[in-house]
Coordinates of C-alpha atoms in Angstrom, one line a residue:
M1 CA -33.4 -31.8 35.9
T2 CA -29.5 -31.3 36.6
T3 CA -28.8 -29.0 39.7
G4 CA -26.6 -26.7 37.0
S5 CA -29.8 -26.1 35.1
L6 CA -31.7 -25.5 38.1
T7 CA -29.0 -22.4 39.0
A8 CA -28.8 -21.4 35.3
G9 CA -32.8 -20.9 35.2
R10 CA -32.5 -19.3 38.8
T11 CA -29.6 -16.9 37.2
R12 CA -31.7 -16.3 34.3
L13 CA -34.3 -14.9 36.4
R14 CA -32.6 -12.9 38.6
L15 CA -33.0 -9.0 37.8
P16 CA -30.6 -6.2 37.5
R17 CA -30.3 -4.1 40.3
R18 CA -30.0 -1.1 38.4
Q19 CA -34.0 -1.8 36.8
I20 CA -35.7 -2.7 40.3
P21 CA -36.4 1.2 41.5
V22 CA -38.0 1.4 38.0
L23 CA -39.9 -1.6 38.6
A24 CA -41.1 -0.6 41.7
T25 CA -41.9 2.6 40.6
L26 CA -44.4 0.9 37.8
A27 CA -45.5 -1.4 40.5
L28 CA -46.6 1.8 43.0
L29 CA -48.0 3.1 39.7
L30 CA -50.4 0.4 39.3
V31 CA -51.2 0.3 43.2
M32 CA -52.2 4.0 43.3
Y33 CA -54.6 4.0 40.0
G34 CA -55.8 0.5 41.3
V35 CA -56.9 2.2 44.6
G36 CA -58.3 4.8 42.6
V37 CA -60.3 2.9 40.2
S38 CA -61.6 0.9 43.4
Q39 CA -62.1 4.2 45.3
Y40 CA -64.0 6.7 42.4
Q41 CA -65.6 5.3 39.7
A42 CA -64.9 8.5 37.7
F43 CA -61.0 7.5 38.3
S44 CA -61.0 4.2 35.8
N45 CA -61.8 7.0 32.6
V46 CA -58.8 7.2 30.2
Q47 CA -59.3 11.0 30.6
V48 CA -58.4 10.9 33.7
I49 CA -54.3 9.5 32.8
F50 CA -54.4 12.3 29.6
N51 CA -55.2 15.0 32.1
V52 CA -52.4 14.1 34.5
F53 CA -50.0 14.0 31.4
I54 CA -51.9 18.0 30.7
D55 CA -51.3 18.8 33.8
N56 CA -47.6 17.5 34.1
G57 CA -46.2 18.0 30.2
F58 CA -43.9 20.9 31.4
L59 CA -42.9 19.2 34.3
L60 CA -42.3 16.0 32.5
V61 CA -39.5 17.9 29.9
V62 CA -37.7 19.7 32.9
A63 CA -37.5 16.4 34.4
V64 CA -35.8 14.6 31.4
G65 CA -33.6 17.4 31.6
M66 CA -33.0 16.8 35.0
T67 CA -32.5 13.2 34.4
F68 CA -28.9 13.8 32.5
V69 CA -27.8 16.1 35.5
I70 CA -28.4 13.4 37.8
L71 CA -27.0 10.8 35.5
T72 CA -23.6 12.4 36.1
G73 CA -23.8 12.8 39.6
G74 CA -24.6 16.8 39.6
I75 CA -27.6 18.5 40.6
D76 CA -29.3 21.6 38.7
L77 CA -31.5 24.0 41.2
S78 CA -32.0 26.8 38.7
V79 CA -34.7 24.9 36.9
G80 CA -37.8 25.9 38.6
S81 CA -36.7 29.8 38.1
V82 CA -35.6 29.5 34.4
V83 CA -39.3 27.9 33.5
A84 CA -40.4 30.8 35.5
M85 CA -38.1 33.6 33.7
T86 CA -38.7 31.8 30.4
A87 CA -42.4 31.9 30.8
M88 CA -42.1 35.4 32.0
V89 CA -39.8 36.7 29.3
S90 CA -42.4 35.1 26.4
A91 CA -45.0 36.9 28.2
S92 CA -43.1 40.6 28.6
L93 CA -42.2 40.3 24.8
L94 CA -45.8 39.3 23.1
Q95 CA -47.3 42.1 25.3
Q96 CA -44.3 44.3 23.4
G97 CA -45.9 43.0 20.2
L98 CA -43.2 40.6 18.9
P99 CA -43.5 37.8 16.8
A100 CA -44.6 35.1 18.2
A101 CA -41.7 33.1 15.9
L102 CA -39.2 35.7 17.3
V103 CA -40.3 35.7 20.9
L104 CA -40.0 31.7 20.6
V105 CA -36.8 31.6 19.6
I106 CA -35.5 34.7 22.2
A107 CA -37.1 32.1 25.0
L108 CA -35.6 28.7 24.0
L109 CA -32.0 30.4 23.6
I110 CA -32.4 31.6 27.2
G111 CA -32.2 28.6 29.0
P112 CA -29.4 26.8 27.5
T113 CA -27.2 29.7 27.2
L114 CA -27.5 30.1 30.9
G115 CA -27.1 26.1 31.2
L116 CA -23.9 26.6 29.1
L117 CA -23.0 29.1 31.7
M118 CA -23.3 27.3 34.5
G119 CA -21.6 24.2 33.2
C120 CA -18.5 25.9 32.0
A121 CA -18.4 27.5 35.9
I122 CA -18.5 24.2 37.2
H123 CA -16.2 22.6 34.7
F124 CA -13.6 25.4 34.6
F125 CA -13.3 26.4 37.8
D126 CA -14.5 23.5 39.7
I127 CA -17.0 24.7 41.8
Q128 CA -19.8 22.5 43.5
P129 CA -23.0 22.0 41.2
F130 CA -25.3 22.9 44.0
I131 CA -23.3 26.6 44.4
V132 CA -23.3 27.2 40.6
T133 CA -26.7 26.5 39.7
L134 CA -28.0 28.2 43.0
A135 CA -26.6 31.4 42.1
G136 CA -28.4 30.5 38.7
M137 CA -31.6 30.1 40.8
F138 CA -31.5 33.4 42.4
F139 CA -30.6 34.9 39.4
A140 CA -33.3 33.9 37.0
R141 CA -35.7 34.1 39.4
G142 CA -34.3 38.0 40.2
M143 CA -35.1 38.5 36.5
C144 CA -38.4 37.7 36.3
T145 CA -39.2 40.4 39.4
F146 CA -37.0 42.8 37.4
I147 CA -39.3 42.3 33.9
S148 CA -43.0 42.6 36.0
G149 CA -43.8 42.3 39.7
S150 CA -47.1 40.6 39.1
S151 CA -48.2 38.4 36.5
I152 CA -48.2 39.5 32.3
P153 CA -51.2 37.7 31.2
I154 CA -50.6 36.6 26.7
T155 CA -52.9 37.5 24.3
D156 CA -51.1 36.3 21.4
G157 CA -53.2 34.4 18.8
F158 CA -50.6 31.4 18.6
W159 CA -49.9 31.2 22.3
T160 CA -53.9 31.3 22.2
R161 CA -54.0 28.4 19.9
M162 CA -51.5 26.2 21.3
S163 CA -53.1 26.7 24.7
Q164 CA -56.8 25.5 23.2
E165 CA -55.7 22.9 20.7
R166 CA -56.8 19.3 21.5
I167 CA -56.0 16.0 19.7
G168 CA -58.5 13.6 20.7
D169 CA -60.0 10.4 19.6
P170 CA -63.1 9.1 18.3
R171 CA -64.2 8.5 21.9
G172 CA -63.9 12.0 22.9
N173 CA -60.6 11.8 24.6
F174 CA -57.7 14.3 23.6
V175 CA -54.5 15.7 24.9
S176 CA -53.0 18.9 24.4
I177 CA -50.2 20.3 22.0
S178 CA -48.1 20.3 25.0
V179 CA -48.1 16.5 25.4
L180 CA -46.9 15.3 22.4
I181 CA -43.9 18.5 22.6
A182 CA -43.5 16.5 25.9
F183 CA -43.5 13.2 24.0
A184 CA -41.1 13.9 21.5
V185 CA -38.7 15.4 24.4
V186 CA -38.5 12.0 25.7
V187 CA -38.0 9.9 22.5
V188 CA -35.2 12.1 21.4
A189 CA -34.0 12.1 25.4
A190 CA -34.5 8.0 25.3
Y191 CA -32.6 7.8 22.2
T192 CA -29.8 10.1 22.9
L193 CA -28.8 8.2 26.3
A194 CA -29.3 4.5 25.2
Y195 CA -27.5 5.0 21.6
T196 CA -25.4 7.8 21.3
R197 CA -22.0 8.2 22.4
L198 CA -23.0 11.5 24.4
G199 CA -25.3 9.1 26.5
R200 CA -22.9 6.7 26.9
N201 CA -20.5 9.0 28.3
V202 CA -22.7 10.5 30.3
H203 CA -23.6 7.1 32.0
A204 CA -19.4 6.2 32.5
I205 CA -19.1 9.7 34.3
G206 CA -22.1 8.7 36.7
G207 CA -20.4 5.6 37.0
N208 CA -16.6 6.8 38.1
P209 CA -15.5 10.2 36.9
Q210 CA -11.9 9.3 37.3
S211 CA -12.1 6.1 35.3
A212 CA -14.0 7.6 32.4
L213 CA -11.0 10.6 32.7
L214 CA -8.6 7.8 32.7
M215 CA -10.4 6.2 29.7
G216 CA -10.2 9.6 27.7
L217 CA -13.7 10.4 27.8
P218 CA -14.9 14.2 27.6
V219 CA -15.8 14.3 30.5
G220 CA -15.3 18.2 31.0
R221 CA -17.7 18.5 27.6
T222 CA -20.0 16.1 28.6
R223 CA -20.3 18.2 32.0
I224 CA -20.9 21.3 30.7
A225 CA -23.7 19.8 28.0
V226 CA -25.9 18.2 30.1
Y227 CA -26.2 21.3 31.7
T228 CA -27.0 23.4 28.7
I229 CA -29.4 19.8 27.8
S230 CA -31.1 21.1 31.2
G231 CA -31.3 24.8 30.4
L232 CA -32.9 24.3 27.1
C233 CA -35.2 21.4 28.4
S234 CA -36.3 24.2 31.4
A235 CA -37.1 26.7 28.2
I236 CA -39.1 24.4 26.8
G237 CA -41.0 23.7 29.9
G238 CA -41.4 27.5 30.2
I239 CA -42.9 27.7 27.0
L240 CA -45.4 24.5 27.6
L241 CA -46.1 26.1 31.2
S242 CA -46.8 29.9 29.3
F243 CA -49.0 27.5 27.0
Y244 CA -51.1 26.4 29.6
T245 CA -51.7 29.3 31.8
L246 CA -51.5 31.5 29.6
S247 CA -49.2 34.0 31.6
G248 CA -46.6 34.8 32.9
A249 CA -45.9 35.7 36.8
P250 CA -42.7 36.2 39.1
L251 CA -43.4 33.7 41.2
I252 CA -44.5 30.8 39.4
G253 CA -42.5 27.7 39.4
V254 CA -41.4 28.2 42.8
G255 CA -40.0 25.3 44.4
M256 CA -40.4 23.1 41.4
E257 CA -37.2 22.2 41.3
L258 CA -37.7 19.8 44.3
D259 CA -40.5 18.2 42.8
V260 CA -38.2 17.6 39.5
I261 CA -35.6 16.1 41.7
A262 CA -38.1 14.0 43.6
A263 CA -39.7 12.9 40.4
V264 CA -36.3 11.7 38.8
V265 CA -35.3 9.9 41.8
I266 CA -38.9 8.4 42.5
G267 CA -38.2 7.3 38.8
G268 CA -34.9 5.2 40.2
T269 CA -32.1 7.3 38.8
V270 CA -29.7 7.1 41.4
L271 CA -28.6 10.5 43.2
T272 CA -25.2 10.0 43.0
G273 CA -25.5 9.1 39.3
G274 CA -24.6 6.4 36.5
S275 CA -27.6 4.7 36.7
G276 CA -31.1 5.8 35.3
Y277 CA -33.6 5.6 32.5
V278 CA -35.9 8.7 30.7
F279 CA -38.7 6.0 31.2
G280 CA -38.4 5.7 34.5
T281 CA -38.9 9.6 35.1
V282 CA -41.9 9.6 33.0
L283 CA -43.4 6.9 35.5
G284 CA -41.9 9.1 38.5
V285 CA -43.3 12.3 37.0
L286 CA -46.6 10.0 36.5
V287 CA -46.3 8.9 40.0
L288 CA -46.5 12.7 41.4
G289 CA -49.7 13.7 39.0
V290 CA -52.2 10.4 39.7
I291 CA -50.8 11.8 43.9
Q292 CA -52.4 15.4 43.3
T293 CA -55.1 13.3 41.4
L294 CA -56.3 10.9 44.2
I295 CA -55.9 13.9 46.1
T296 CA -58.4 16.1 44.3
F297 CA -60.9 13.2 44.0
D298 CA -61.3 12.9 47.8
G299 CA -61.5 16.6 48.2
S300 CA -61.2 16.5 51.8
L301 CA -57.3 16.5 51.9
N302 CA -55.4 19.6 52.1
S303 CA -53.3 20.3 49.1
W304 CA -50.2 19.9 51.2
W305 CA -50.7 16.1 51.2
T306 CA -49.0 16.3 48.1
K307 CA -46.3 17.0 49.3
I308 CA -46.5 14.5 52.6
V309 CA -46.4 11.9 50.5
I310 CA -44.1 13.0 47.6
G311 CA -41.9 13.7 50.5
G312 CA -42.6 9.9 52.2
L313 CA -41.7 8.5 48.9
L314 CA -39.0 10.2 48.1
F315 CA -37.3 9.0 51.5
A316 CA -38.3 5.3 50.5
F317 CA -37.0 5.0 47.1
I318 CA -33.8 6.3 48.5
L319 CA -33.4 3.9 50.9
L320 CA -34.4 1.2 48.5
Q321 CA -31.1 2.3 46.4
R322 CA -29.3 1.6 49.5
L323 CA -30.9 -1.3 50.4
I324 CA -30.3 -2.8 46.6
G325 CA -26.4 -1.9 47.0
I326 CA -26.2 0.3 44.0
R327 CA -23.4 2.7 44.4
Y328 CA -22.0 4.9 41.6
K329 CA -19.2 7.3 43.4

């Protein structure tokens, strides 16, 4: 074999740098699952993984929306509050006797409307996304308290059926309707980013906004679109959370935006934009869910250990992104 062929072989085996964080997340997830199986016999049950999806379906949907935003180099701090506001509005309207179908439509309009307004403020007034979405976060959280200072239970028949409905297999394993909705959102988002003009624009703007502008790409329109998408995903997440809890509470989802950002970054999306995958975000949410499950199985650790471990992993993955030289600014 010649030296040239050896060099070619090494080149073919070289992984693209932008895929390394995703593969690292996958490896981490497999290691954690292996540790769980080795320590706890019940951890190998398929239902354990299904439960991770059931418990984090709403988080997965919100994280998908955040992936669009971070890919453009932006950030959305309002997502947790929008989730809570959507759940509160749904619970309040259902309590007043409005039809479930009408409540769903109203709830689904809340997030994208706020996202559209924030996107327009960011683009037309050239304000930093951090400031605009921080204002959106305070507004949405304030609206939650304005609607009610306490939790509102949901007794509507449709919501109850959606909460209790299970899709199972012959072995008795099952998932909820919310998981199927979350998977549908993942598929649509992955297709959008990979095969549509919007997806190509999102990656181009995150990679180099000035170059994208010189190429004639609709930078402003794309930025407005991603915040609208993030708002829509937050609204869907709020509805799924209300299915999960059958209630709306003014303080639900506090700090969720940090969990969402952590899941997206741990999933391999670069904070400066331009590189990332929806599949990586799914892995990031799974990592967070498996950490929570491991701590629950242990029984002796405080729930705050979840935050400690997630913080350490987030720091490690940001360092990994820098070490492998991924820069898209």
